[in-house]
């Protein structure tokens, strides 16, 4: 503990990520809760590697983020990825958990909130994931609102996702993002996507149709208007991969019902629902999940490239 005051003692940025950032090259952050608590082994590790490869193919450097034995790592080695993917002894780490997990030299898979916090600390502005957390159904009784939303309210990272799952209350989630001042733009759509399906019935005021347009809004927000905070770029699942709306709604409702009967609450809810929906759909939800994350990786890498290009000519 004698080097507690020194950030470099607890923040481990990989050589590749460090040199890309120093050269103002595009870098894309990736979370690890989706690996450890969102998908089964070994598909999770295979998917994580495939997503990193897609980001490279699209001209950016991937930076998967996790806490590994007390070090907040930005850019994971193959061994780190494997050990996070096995999942035993790997906590689900939100931003508020980071100080404790690091101090106790534990390992933690970072959620959207923790990944945003560490990405921003490292100087990364674009983050690709599957879906963000949000306002849970029944929030009036449980007060269960994901801390992802609070982090989006304060941390300047653009999150490329396929919207949020309808395990959540999507209209309430969008209302809360508005309250926090978080812009939400549809990528090629004017509707908030519902993760497994392209549509949710929730209209969005802002829409971009190309990576350049997203990057321009980021540049305006952070670099010119000096508005801190996150941004959501909501990129729908490709139509050919999307699941039937009524079918997935049935699985979601049944999973929510089981969670209620088992009395689940708090941070265990989301991982439980993901696993239960996967079971109920015979793995079809997992395939959709993998397809949409890969699609987000392509878009996120392109946005990171455009944002880096705008900044390079301006500064
Ligand atoms: N939604 C998904 N897949 C996920 C998650 C959410 O479709 O893997 C994970 C993300 O890491 C997200 C976290 O940040 O769950 C939110 O958890 P909670 O609802 O407990 O805040
Ligand atoms: Mn919660």
PDB file of N, CA and C in Angstrom, residues 152-249:
ATOM      1  N   UNK A 152     -23.415   7.675 -17.109  1.00  0.00           N
ATOM      2  CA  UNK A 152     -23.619   8.362 -18.394  1.00  0.00           C
ATOM      3  C   UNK A 152     -23.840   9.857 -18.166  1.00  0.00           C
ATOM      4  N   UNK A 153     -24.446  10.194 -17.047  1.00  0.00           N
ATOM      5  CA  UNK A 153     -24.697  11.600 -16.749  1.00  0.00           C
ATOM      6  C   UNK A 153     -23.443  12.398 -16.469  1.00  0.00           C
ATOM      7  N   UNK A 154     -22.358  11.729 -16.077  1.00  0.00           N
ATOM      8  CA  UNK A 154     -21.183  12.517 -15.677  1.00  0.00           C
ATOM      9  C   UNK A 154     -19.898  12.217 -16.432  1.00  0.00           C
ATOM     10  N   UNK A 155     -19.838  11.121 -17.162  1.00  0.00           N
ATOM     11  CA  UNK A 155     -18.554  10.701 -17.735  1.00  0.00           C
ATOM     12  C   UNK A 155     -18.575  10.791 -19.254  1.00  0.00           C
ATOM     13  N   UNK A 156     -17.577  11.471 -19.791  1.00  0.00           N
ATOM     14  CA  UNK A 156     -17.582  11.831 -21.212  1.00  0.00           C
ATOM     15  C   UNK A 156     -17.093  10.710 -22.120  1.00  0.00           C
ATOM     16  N   UNK A 157     -17.956   9.744 -22.322  1.00  0.00           N
ATOM     17  CA  UNK A 157     -17.657   8.609 -23.203  1.00  0.00           C
ATOM     18  C   UNK A 157     -18.918   8.347 -24.025  1.00  0.00           C
ATOM     19  N   UNK A 158     -18.729   8.056 -25.311  1.00  0.00           N
ATOM     20  CA  UNK A 158     -19.871   7.683 -26.161  1.00  0.00           C
ATOM     21  C   UNK A 158     -20.038   6.172 -26.113  1.00  0.00           C
ATOM     22  N   UNK A 159     -21.228   5.718 -25.774  1.00  0.00           N
ATOM     23  CA  UNK A 159     -21.490   4.291 -25.630  1.00  0.00           C
ATOM     24  C   UNK A 159     -22.303   3.808 -26.829  1.00  0.00           C
ATOM     25  N   UNK A 160     -21.676   2.943 -27.621  1.00  0.00           N
ATOM     26  CA  UNK A 160     -22.360   2.369 -28.778  1.00  0.00           C
ATOM     27  C   UNK A 160     -22.991   1.058 -28.330  1.00  0.00           C
ATOM     28  N   UNK A 161     -24.317   0.984 -28.400  1.00  0.00           N
ATOM     29  CA  UNK A 161     -25.032  -0.178 -27.894  1.00  0.00           C
ATOM     30  C   UNK A 161     -26.251  -0.438 -28.775  1.00  0.00           C
ATOM     31  N   UNK A 162     -26.913  -1.569 -28.527  1.00  0.00           N
ATOM     32  CA  UNK A 162     -28.128  -1.884 -29.293  1.00  0.00           C
ATOM     33  C   UNK A 162     -29.364  -1.480 -28.498  1.00  0.00           C
ATOM     34  N   UNK A 163     -29.262  -0.358 -27.789  1.00  0.00           N
ATOM     35  CA  UNK A 163     -30.346   0.113 -26.940  1.00  0.00           C
ATOM     36  C   UNK A 163     -30.296  -0.588 -25.602  1.00  0.00           C
ATOM     37  N   UNK A 164     -31.448  -0.955 -25.104  1.00  0.00           N
ATOM     38  CA  UNK A 164     -31.516  -1.675 -23.832  1.00  0.00           C
ATOM     39  C   UNK A 164     -32.592  -2.736 -23.955  1.00  0.00           C
ATOM     40  N   UNK A 165     -32.457  -3.763 -23.141  1.00  0.00           N
ATOM     41  CA  UNK A 165     -33.411  -4.878 -23.210  1.00  0.00           C
ATOM     42  C   UNK A 165     -34.749  -4.489 -22.606  1.00  0.00           C
ATOM     43  N   UNK A 166     -35.782  -5.129 -23.112  1.00  0.00           N
ATOM     44  CA  UNK A 166     -37.089  -4.828 -22.531  1.00  0.00           C
ATOM     45  C   UNK A 166     -37.343  -5.634 -21.249  1.00  0.00           C
ATOM     46  N   UNK A 167     -36.265  -6.179 -20.639  1.00  0.00           N
ATOM     47  CA  UNK A 167     -36.377  -6.546 -19.219  1.00  0.00           C
ATOM     48  C   UNK A 167     -36.541  -5.248 -18.420  1.00  0.00           C
ATOM     49  N   UNK A 168     -36.178  -4.116 -19.073  1.00  0.00           N
ATOM     50  CA  UNK A 168     -36.247  -2.807 -18.434  1.00  0.00           C
ATOM     51  C   UNK A 168     -37.497  -2.071 -18.882  1.00  0.00           C
ATOM     52  N   UNK A 169     -37.777  -0.976 -18.193  1.00  0.00           N
ATOM     53  CA  UNK A 169     -38.836  -0.065 -18.610  1.00  0.00           C
ATOM     54  C   UNK A 169     -38.169   0.930 -19.554  1.00  0.00           C
ATOM     55  N   UNK A 170     -38.342   0.724 -20.860  1.00  0.00           N
ATOM     56  CA  UNK A 170     -37.593   1.541 -21.826  1.00  0.00           C
ATOM     57  C   UNK A 170     -38.053   3.002 -21.858  1.00  0.00           C
ATOM     58  N   UNK A 171     -39.359   3.298 -21.832  1.00  0.00           N
ATOM     59  CA  UNK A 171     -39.743   4.719 -21.779  1.00  0.00           C
ATOM     60  C   UNK A 171     -39.178   5.419 -20.531  1.00  0.00           C
ATOM     61  N   UNK A 172     -39.217   4.742 -19.388  1.00  0.00           N
ATOM     62  CA  UNK A 172     -38.683   5.358 -18.157  1.00  0.00           C
ATOM     63  C   UNK A 172     -37.168   5.541 -18.261  1.00  0.00           C
ATOM     64  N   UNK A 173     -36.492   4.592 -18.894  1.00  0.00           N
ATOM     65  CA  UNK A 173     -35.043   4.704 -19.082  1.00  0.00           C
ATOM     66  C   UNK A 173     -34.711   5.933 -19.921  1.00  0.00           C
ATOM     67  N   UNK A 174     -35.465   6.149 -20.987  1.00  0.00           N
ATOM     68  CA  UNK A 174     -35.220   7.325 -21.843  1.00  0.00           C
ATOM     69  C   UNK A 174     -35.557   8.625 -21.113  1.00  0.00           C
ATOM     70  N   UNK A 175     -36.598   8.612 -20.300  1.00  0.00           N
ATOM     71  CA  UNK A 175     -36.934   9.801 -19.501  1.00  0.00           C
ATOM     72  C   UNK A 175     -35.790  10.143 -18.548  1.00  0.00           C
ATOM     73  N   UNK A 176     -35.245   9.106 -17.924  1.00  0.00           N
ATOM     74  CA  UNK A 176     -34.191   9.336 -16.940  1.00  0.00           C
ATOM     75  C   UNK A 176     -32.923   9.859 -17.616  1.00  0.00           C
ATOM     76  N   UNK A 177     -32.630   9.326 -18.802  1.00  0.00           N
ATOM     77  CA  UNK A 177     -31.471   9.830 -19.553  1.00  0.00           C
ATOM     78  C   UNK A 177     -31.680  11.301 -19.920  1.00  0.00           C
ATOM     79  N   UNK A 178     -32.909  11.649 -20.227  1.00  0.00           N
ATOM     80  CA  UNK A 178     -33.192  13.058 -20.547  1.00  0.00           C
ATOM     81  C   UNK A 178     -32.956  13.925 -19.319  1.00  0.00           C
ATOM     82  N   UNK A 179     -33.441  13.469 -18.177  1.00  0.00           N
ATOM     83  CA  UNK A 179     -33.248  14.225 -16.927  1.00  0.00           C
ATOM     84  C   UNK A 179     -31.764  14.466 -16.654  1.00  0.00           C
ATOM     85  N   UNK A 180     -30.958  13.439 -16.930  1.00  0.00           N
ATOM     86  CA  UNK A 180     -29.525  13.540 -16.673  1.00  0.00           C
ATOM     87  C   UNK A 180     -28.801  14.334 -17.758  1.00  0.00           C
ATOM     88  N   UNK A 181     -29.516  14.677 -18.816  1.00  0.00           N
ATOM     89  CA  UNK A 181     -28.896  15.446 -19.901  1.00  0.00           C
ATOM     90  C   UNK A 181     -28.043  14.607 -20.830  1.00  0.00           C
ATOM     91  N   UNK A 182     -28.359  13.330 -20.916  1.00  0.00           N
ATOM     92  CA  UNK A 182     -27.568  12.435 -21.773  1.00  0.00           C
ATOM     93  C   UNK A 182     -28.221  12.345 -23.150  1.00  0.00           C
ATOM     94  N   UNK A 183     -27.515  12.778 -24.198  1.00  0.00           N
ATOM     95  CA  UNK A 183     -28.102  12.661 -25.535  1.00  0.00           C
ATOM     96  C   UNK A 183     -28.140  11.210 -26.003  1.00  0.00           C
ATOM     97  N   UNK A 184     -29.237  10.859 -26.656  1.00  0.00           N
ATOM     98  CA  UNK A 184     -29.388   9.514 -27.213  1.00  0.00           C
ATOM     99  C   UNK A 184     -29.677   9.675 -28.702  1.00  0.00           C
ATOM    100  N   UNK A 185     -28.812   9.122 -29.536  1.00  0.00           N
ATOM    101  CA  UNK A 185     -29.027   9.209 -30.984  1.00  0.00           C
ATOM    102  C   UNK A 185     -29.188   7.823 -31.564  1.00  0.00           C
ATOM    103  N   UNK A 186     -30.167   7.665 -32.421  1.00  0.00           N
ATOM    104  CA  UNK A 186     -30.319   6.412 -33.150  1.00  0.00           C
ATOM    105  C   UNK A 186     -29.315   6.382 -34.284  1.00  0.00           C
ATOM    106  N   UNK A 187     -28.708   5.232 -34.510  1.00  0.00           N
ATOM    107  CA  UNK A 187     -27.789   5.089 -35.637  1.00  0.00           C
ATOM    108  C   UNK A 187     -28.565   4.447 -36.788  1.00  0.00           C
ATOM    109  N   UNK A 188     -28.945   5.271 -37.748  1.00  0.00           N
ATOM    110  CA  UNK A 188     -29.747   4.766 -38.868  1.00  0.00           C
ATOM    111  C   UNK A 188     -31.181   4.455 -38.483  1.00  0.00           C
ATOM    112  N   UNK A 189     -31.628   5.013 -37.373  1.00  0.00           N
ATOM    113  CA  UNK A 189     -33.006   4.781 -36.926  1.00  0.00           C
ATOM    114  C   UNK A 189     -33.502   5.984 -36.140  1.00  0.00           C
ATOM    115  N   UNK A 190     -34.815   6.167 -36.106  1.00  0.00           N
ATOM    116  CA  UNK A 190     -35.406   7.227 -35.290  1.00  0.00           C
ATOM    117  C   UNK A 190     -36.133   6.638 -34.089  1.00  0.00           C
ATOM    118  N   UNK A 191     -35.839   5.364 -33.813  1.00  0.00           N
ATOM    119  CA  UNK A 191     -36.504   4.671 -32.720  1.00  0.00           C
ATOM    120  C   UNK A 191     -35.443   4.029 -31.834  1.00  0.00           C
ATOM    121  N   UNK A 192     -35.682   4.027 -30.524  1.00  0.00           N
ATOM    122  CA  UNK A 192     -34.733   3.375 -29.627  1.00  0.00           C
ATOM    123  C   UNK A 192     -34.827   1.859 -29.828  1.00  0.00           C
ATOM    124  N   UNK A 193     -33.713   1.200 -30.161  1.00  0.00           N
ATOM    125  CA  UNK A 193     -33.797  -0.251 -30.365  1.00  0.00           C
ATOM    126  C   UNK A 193     -33.890  -0.995 -29.034  1.00  0.00           C
ATOM    127  N   UNK A 194     -34.514  -2.175 -29.068  1.00  0.00           N
ATOM    128  CA  UNK A 194     -34.735  -2.933 -27.827  1.00  0.00           C
ATOM    129  C   UNK A 194     -33.867  -4.187 -27.773  1.00  0.00           C
ATOM    130  N   UNK A 195     -32.584  -4.032 -28.135  1.00  0.00           N
ATOM    131  CA  UNK A 195     -31.588  -5.081 -28.005  1.00  0.00           C
ATOM    132  C   UNK A 195     -31.874  -6.251 -28.946  1.00  0.00           C
ATOM    133  N   UNK A 196     -32.754  -7.163 -28.587  1.00  0.00           N
ATOM    134  CA  UNK A 196     -33.042  -8.328 -29.434  1.00  0.00           C
ATOM    135  C   UNK A 196     -33.871  -7.973 -30.662  1.00  0.00           C
ATOM    136  N   UNK A 197     -34.516  -6.825 -30.606  1.00  0.00           N
ATOM    137  CA  UNK A 197     -35.356  -6.391 -31.715  1.00  0.00           C
ATOM    138  C   UNK A 197     -34.975  -4.963 -32.109  1.00  0.00           C
ATOM    139  N   UNK A 198     -35.259  -4.618 -33.362  1.00  0.00           N
ATOM    140  CA  UNK A 198     -34.847  -3.300 -33.846  1.00  0.00           C
ATOM    141  C   UNK A 198     -35.747  -2.198 -33.300  1.00  0.00           C
ATOM    142  N   UNK A 199     -36.960  -2.569 -32.875  1.00  0.00           N
ATOM    143  CA  UNK A 199     -37.943  -1.562 -32.503  1.00  0.00           C
ATOM    144  C   UNK A 199     -38.374  -1.666 -31.049  1.00  0.00           C
ATOM    145  N   UNK A 200     -38.764  -0.507 -30.481  1.00  0.00           N
ATOM    146  CA  UNK A 200     -39.281  -0.503 -29.109  1.00  0.00           C
ATOM    147  C   UNK A 200     -40.563   0.313 -29.027  1.00  0.00           C
ATOM    148  N   UNK A 201     -40.854   1.063 -30.090  1.00  0.00           N
ATOM    149  CA  UNK A 201     -41.991   1.983 -30.044  1.00  0.00           C
ATOM    150  C   UNK A 201     -41.624   3.321 -29.429  1.00  0.00           C
ATOM    151  N   UNK A 202     -40.374   3.471 -28.919  1.00  0.00           N
ATOM    152  CA  UNK A 202     -39.951   4.741 -28.311  1.00  0.00           C
ATOM    153  C   UNK A 202     -39.230   5.582 -29.361  1.00  0.00           C
ATOM    154  N   UNK A 203     -39.759   6.743 -29.680  1.00  0.00           N
ATOM    155  CA  UNK A 203     -39.147   7.623 -30.673  1.00  0.00           C
ATOM    156  C   UNK A 203     -37.923   8.319 -30.095  1.00  0.00           C
ATOM    157  N   UNK A 204     -36.959   8.568 -30.951  1.00  0.00           N
ATOM    158  CA  UNK A 204     -35.774   9.337 -30.562  1.00  0.00           C
ATOM    159  C   UNK A 204     -35.780  10.647 -31.340  1.00  0.00           C
ATOM    160  N   UNK A 205     -35.324  11.691 -30.670  1.00  0.00           N
ATOM    161  CA  UNK A 205     -35.321  12.985 -31.333  1.00  0.00           C
ATOM    162  C   UNK A 205     -34.127  13.118 -32.269  1.00  0.00           C
ATOM    163  N   UNK A 206     -33.049  12.432 -31.930  1.00  0.00           N
ATOM    164  CA  UNK A 206     -31.824  12.596 -32.720  1.00  0.00           C
ATOM    165  C   UNK A 206     -31.455  11.304 -33.435  1.00  0.00           C
ATOM    166  N   UNK A 207     -30.935  11.494 -34.642  1.00  0.00           N
ATOM    167  CA  UNK A 207     -30.582  10.353 -35.465  1.00  0.00           C
ATOM    168  C   UNK A 207     -29.321  10.700 -36.241  1.00  0.00           C
ATOM    169  N   UNK A 208     -28.421   9.738 -36.372  1.00  0.00           N
ATOM    170  CA  UNK A 208     -27.267   9.902 -37.256  1.00  0.00           C
ATOM    171  C   UNK A 208     -27.304   8.745 -38.244  1.00  0.00           C
ATOM    172  N   UNK A 209     -26.811   8.996 -39.445  1.00  0.00           N
ATOM    173  CA  UNK A 209     -26.855   7.943 -40.453  1.00  0.00           C
ATOM    174  C   UNK A 209     -25.468   7.502 -40.897  1.00  0.00           C
ATOM    175  N   UNK A 210     -24.433   8.101 -40.285  1.00  0.00           N
ATOM    176  CA  UNK A 210     -23.067   7.711 -40.628  1.00  0.00           C
ATOM    177  C   UNK A 210     -22.169   7.963 -39.417  1.00  0.00           C
ATOM    178  N   UNK A 211     -21.084   7.208 -39.304  1.00  0.00           N
ATOM    179  CA  UNK A 211     -20.155   7.397 -38.174  1.00  0.00           C
ATOM    180  C   UNK A 211     -19.668   8.837 -38.044  1.00  0.00           C
ATOM    181  N   UNK A 212     -19.450   9.487 -39.190  1.00  0.00           N
ATOM    182  CA  UNK A 212     -18.964  10.868 -39.169  1.00  0.00           C
ATOM    183  C   UNK A 212     -19.917  11.785 -38.404  1.00  0.00           C
ATOM    184  N   UNK A 213     -21.206  11.569 -38.595  1.00  0.00           N
ATOM    185  CA  UNK A 213     -22.202  12.425 -37.934  1.00  0.00           C
ATOM    186  C   UNK A 213     -22.181  12.230 -36.419  1.00  0.00           C
ATOM    187  N   UNK A 214     -21.963  11.016 -35.988  1.00  0.00           N
ATOM    188  CA  UNK A 214     -21.852  10.767 -34.545  1.00  0.00           C
ATOM    189  C   UNK A 214     -20.611  11.461 -33.995  1.00  0.00           C
ATOM    190  N   UNK A 215     -19.504  11.337 -34.724  1.00  0.00           N
ATOM    191  CA  UNK A 215     -18.237  11.935 -34.279  1.00  0.00           C
ATOM    192  C   UNK A 215     -18.338  13.460 -34.222  1.00  0.00           C
ATOM    193  N   UNK A 216     -19.052  14.039 -35.173  1.00  0.00           N
ATOM    194  CA  UNK A 216     -19.222  15.499 -35.156  1.00  0.00           C
ATOM    195  C   UNK A 216     -19.989  15.955 -33.916  1.00  0.00           C
ATOM    196  N   UNK A 217     -21.012  15.193 -33.549  1.00  0.00           N
ATOM    197  CA  UNK A 217     -21.784  15.546 -32.342  1.00  0.00           C
ATOM    198  C   UNK A 217     -20.914  15.399 -31.095  1.00  0.00           C
ATOM    199  N   UNK A 218     -20.085  14.368 -31.053  1.00  0.00           N
ATOM    200  CA  UNK A 218     -19.169  14.183 -29.909  1.00  0.00           C
ATOM    201  C   UNK A 218     -18.207  15.363 -29.812  1.00  0.00           C
ATOM    202  N   UNK A 219     -17.660  15.741 -30.962  1.00  0.00           N
ATOM    203  CA  UNK A 219     -16.697  16.849 -30.988  1.00  0.00           C
ATOM    204  C   UNK A 219     -17.360  18.146 -30.526  1.00  0.00           C
ATOM    205  N   UNK A 220     -18.566  18.374 -31.008  1.00  0.00           N
ATOM    206  CA  UNK A 220     -19.285  19.575 -30.582  1.00  0.00           C
ATOM    207  C   UNK A 220     -19.538  19.557 -29.086  1.00  0.00           C
ATOM    208  N   UNK A 221     -20.057  18.446 -28.599  1.00  0.00           N
ATOM    209  CA  UNK A 221     -20.420  18.344 -27.178  1.00  0.00           C
ATOM    210  C   UNK A 221     -19.217  18.566 -26.259  1.00  0.00           C
ATOM    211  N   UNK A 222     -18.179  17.810 -26.483  1.00  0.00           N
ATOM    212  CA  UNK A 222     -17.062  17.823 -25.532  1.00  0.00           C
ATOM    213  C   UNK A 222     -16.012  18.886 -25.823  1.00  0.00           C
ATOM    214  N   UNK A 223     -15.640  19.002 -27.103  1.00  0.00           N
ATOM    215  CA  UNK A 223     -14.486  19.831 -27.443  1.00  0.00           C
ATOM    216  C   UNK A 223     -14.853  21.284 -27.676  1.00  0.00           C
ATOM    217  N   UNK A 224     -16.038  21.545 -28.202  1.00  0.00           N
ATOM    218  CA  UNK A 224     -16.422  22.935 -28.478  1.00  0.00           C
ATOM    219  C   UNK A 224     -17.372  23.490 -27.429  1.00  0.00           C
ATOM    220  N   UNK A 225     -18.467  22.785 -27.147  1.00  0.00           N
ATOM    221  CA  UNK A 225     -19.456  23.307 -26.194  1.00  0.00           C
ATOM    222  C   UNK A 225     -19.068  23.030 -24.747  1.00  0.00           C
ATOM    223  N   UNK A 226     -18.069  22.165 -24.564  1.00  0.00           N
ATOM    224  CA  UNK A 226     -17.572  21.826 -23.216  1.00  0.00           C
ATOM    225  C   UNK A 226     -18.671  21.290 -22.314  1.00  0.00           C
ATOM    226  N   UNK A 227     -19.517  20.443 -22.870  1.00  0.00           N
ATOM    227  CA  UNK A 227     -20.542  19.776 -22.059  1.00  0.00           C
ATOM    228  C   UNK A 227     -20.004  18.413 -21.634  1.00  0.00           C
ATOM    229  N   UNK A 228     -19.736  18.212 -20.351  1.00  0.00           N
ATOM    230  CA  UNK A 228     -19.265  16.889 -19.940  1.00  0.00           C
ATOM    231  C   UNK A 228     -20.421  15.892 -19.914  1.00  0.00           C
ATOM    232  N   UNK A 229     -20.083  14.616 -19.898  1.00  0.00           N
ATOM    233  CA  UNK A 229     -21.110  13.581 -19.792  1.00  0.00           C
ATOM    234  C   UNK A 229     -21.111  12.666 -20.998  1.00  0.00           C
ATOM    235  N   UNK A 230     -21.841  11.593 -20.852  1.00  0.00           N
ATOM    236  CA  UNK A 230     -21.837  10.564 -21.882  1.00  0.00           C
ATOM    237  C   UNK A 230     -22.831  10.823 -22.983  1.00  0.00           C
ATOM    238  N   UNK A 231     -22.805   9.909 -23.945  1.00  0.00           N
ATOM    239  CA  UNK A 231     -23.702   9.968 -25.092  1.00  0.00           C
ATOM    240  C   UNK A 231     -24.037   8.521 -25.433  1.00  0.00           C
ATOM    241  N   UNK A 232     -25.272   8.298 -25.827  1.00  0.00           N
ATOM    242  CA  UNK A 232     -25.659   6.939 -26.239  1.00  0.00           C
ATOM    243  C   UNK A 232     -25.871   6.933 -27.748  1.00  0.00           C
ATOM    244  N   UNK A 233     -25.148   6.059 -28.434  1.00  0.00           N
ATOM    245  CA  UNK A 233     -25.369   5.840 -29.861  1.00  0.00           C
ATOM    246  C   UNK A 233     -26.061   4.479 -29.967  1.00  0.00           C
ATOM    247  N   UNK A 234     -27.339   4.516 -30.308  1.00  0.00           N
ATOM    248  CA  UNK A 234     -28.159   3.302 -30.271  1.00  0.00           C
ATOM    249  C   UNK A 234     -28.256   2.700 -31.671  1.00  0.00           C
ATOM    250  N   UNK A 235     -27.585   1.575 -31.826  1.00  0.00           N
ATOM    251  CA  UNK A 235     -27.424   0.926 -33.131  1.00  0.00           C
ATOM    252  C   UNK A 235     -28.225  -0.373 -33.139  1.00  0.00           C
ATOM    253  N   UNK A 236     -29.292  -0.435 -33.917  1.00  0.00           N
ATOM    254  CA  UNK A 236     -30.153  -1.624 -33.848  1.00  0.00           C
ATOM    255  C   UNK A 236     -29.465  -2.907 -34.315  1.00  0.00           C
ATOM    256  N   UNK A 237     -29.892  -4.011 -33.756  1.00  0.00           N
ATOM    257  CA  UNK A 237     -29.440  -5.328 -34.209  1.00  0.00           C
ATOM    258  C   UNK A 237     -29.755  -5.436 -35.707  1.00  0.00           C
ATOM    259  N   UNK A 238     -28.863  -6.066 -36.511  1.00  0.00           N
ATOM    260  CA  UNK A 238     -29.177  -6.234 -37.938  1.00  0.00           C
ATOM    261  C   UNK A 238     -30.504  -6.985 -38.092  1.00  0.00           C
ATOM    262  N   UNK A 239     -31.336  -6.518 -39.016  1.00  0.00           N
ATOM    263  CA  UNK A 239     -32.705  -7.054 -39.153  1.00  0.00           C
ATOM    264  C   UNK A 239     -32.720  -8.582 -39.270  1.00  0.00           C
ATOM    265  N   UNK A 240     -31.738  -9.123 -40.009  1.00  0.00           N
ATOM    266  CA  UNK A 240     -31.757 -10.580 -40.247  1.00  0.00           C
ATOM    267  C   UNK A 240     -31.401 -11.377 -38.990  1.00  0.00           C
ATOM    268  N   UNK A 241     -30.847 -10.701 -37.978  1.00  0.00           N
ATOM    269  CA  UNK A 241     -30.491 -11.388 -36.731  1.00  0.00           C
ATOM    270  C   UNK A 241     -31.525 -11.133 -35.640  1.00  0.00           C
ATOM    271  N   UNK A 242     -32.434 -10.207 -35.868  1.00  0.00           N
ATOM    272  CA  UNK A 242     -33.332  -9.806 -34.787  1.00  0.00           C
ATOM    273  C   UNK A 242     -34.347 -10.925 -34.507  1.00  0.00           C
ATOM    274  N   UNK A 243     -34.781 -11.000 -33.264  1.00  0.00           N
ATOM    275  CA  UNK A 243     -35.730 -12.044 -32.860  1.00  0.00           C
ATOM    276  C   UNK A 243     -37.159 -11.514 -33.004  1.00  0.00           C
ATOM    277  N   UNK A 244     -38.081 -12.430 -33.122  1.00  0.00           N
ATOM    278  CA  UNK A 244     -39.488 -12.051 -33.227  1.00  0.00           C
ATOM    279  C   UNK A 244     -39.938 -11.352 -31.933  1.00  0.00           C
ATOM    280  N   UNK A 245     -40.609 -10.225 -32.087  1.00  0.00           N
ATOM    281  CA  UNK A 245     -40.958  -9.404 -30.922  1.00  0.00           C
ATOM    282  C   UNK A 245     -41.819 -10.139 -29.894  1.00  0.00           C
ATOM    283  N   UNK A 246     -42.856 -10.808 -30.368  1.00  0.00           N
ATOM    284  CA  UNK A 246     -43.770 -11.490 -29.440  1.00  0.00           C
ATOM    285  C   UNK A 246     -43.061 -12.664 -28.756  1.00  0.00           C
ATOM    286  N   UNK A 247     -42.218 -13.342 -29.534  1.00  0.00           N
ATOM    287  CA  UNK A 247     -41.482 -14.491 -29.009  1.00  0.00           C
ATOM    288  C   UNK A 247     -40.542 -14.076 -27.863  1.00  0.00           C
ATOM    289  N   UNK A 248     -39.752 -13.026 -28.099  1.00  0.00           N
ATOM    290  CA  UNK A 248     -38.787 -12.622 -27.071  1.00  0.00           C
ATOM    291  C   UNK A 248     -39.505 -11.961 -25.888  1.00  0.00           C
ATOM    292  N   UNK A 249     -40.613 -11.287 -26.170  1.00  0.00           N
ATOM    293  CA  UNK A 249     -41.387 -10.686 -25.076  1.00  0.00           C
ATOM    294  C   UNK A 249     -41.898 -11.779 -24.138  1.00  0.00           C
TER     295      UNK A 249
END
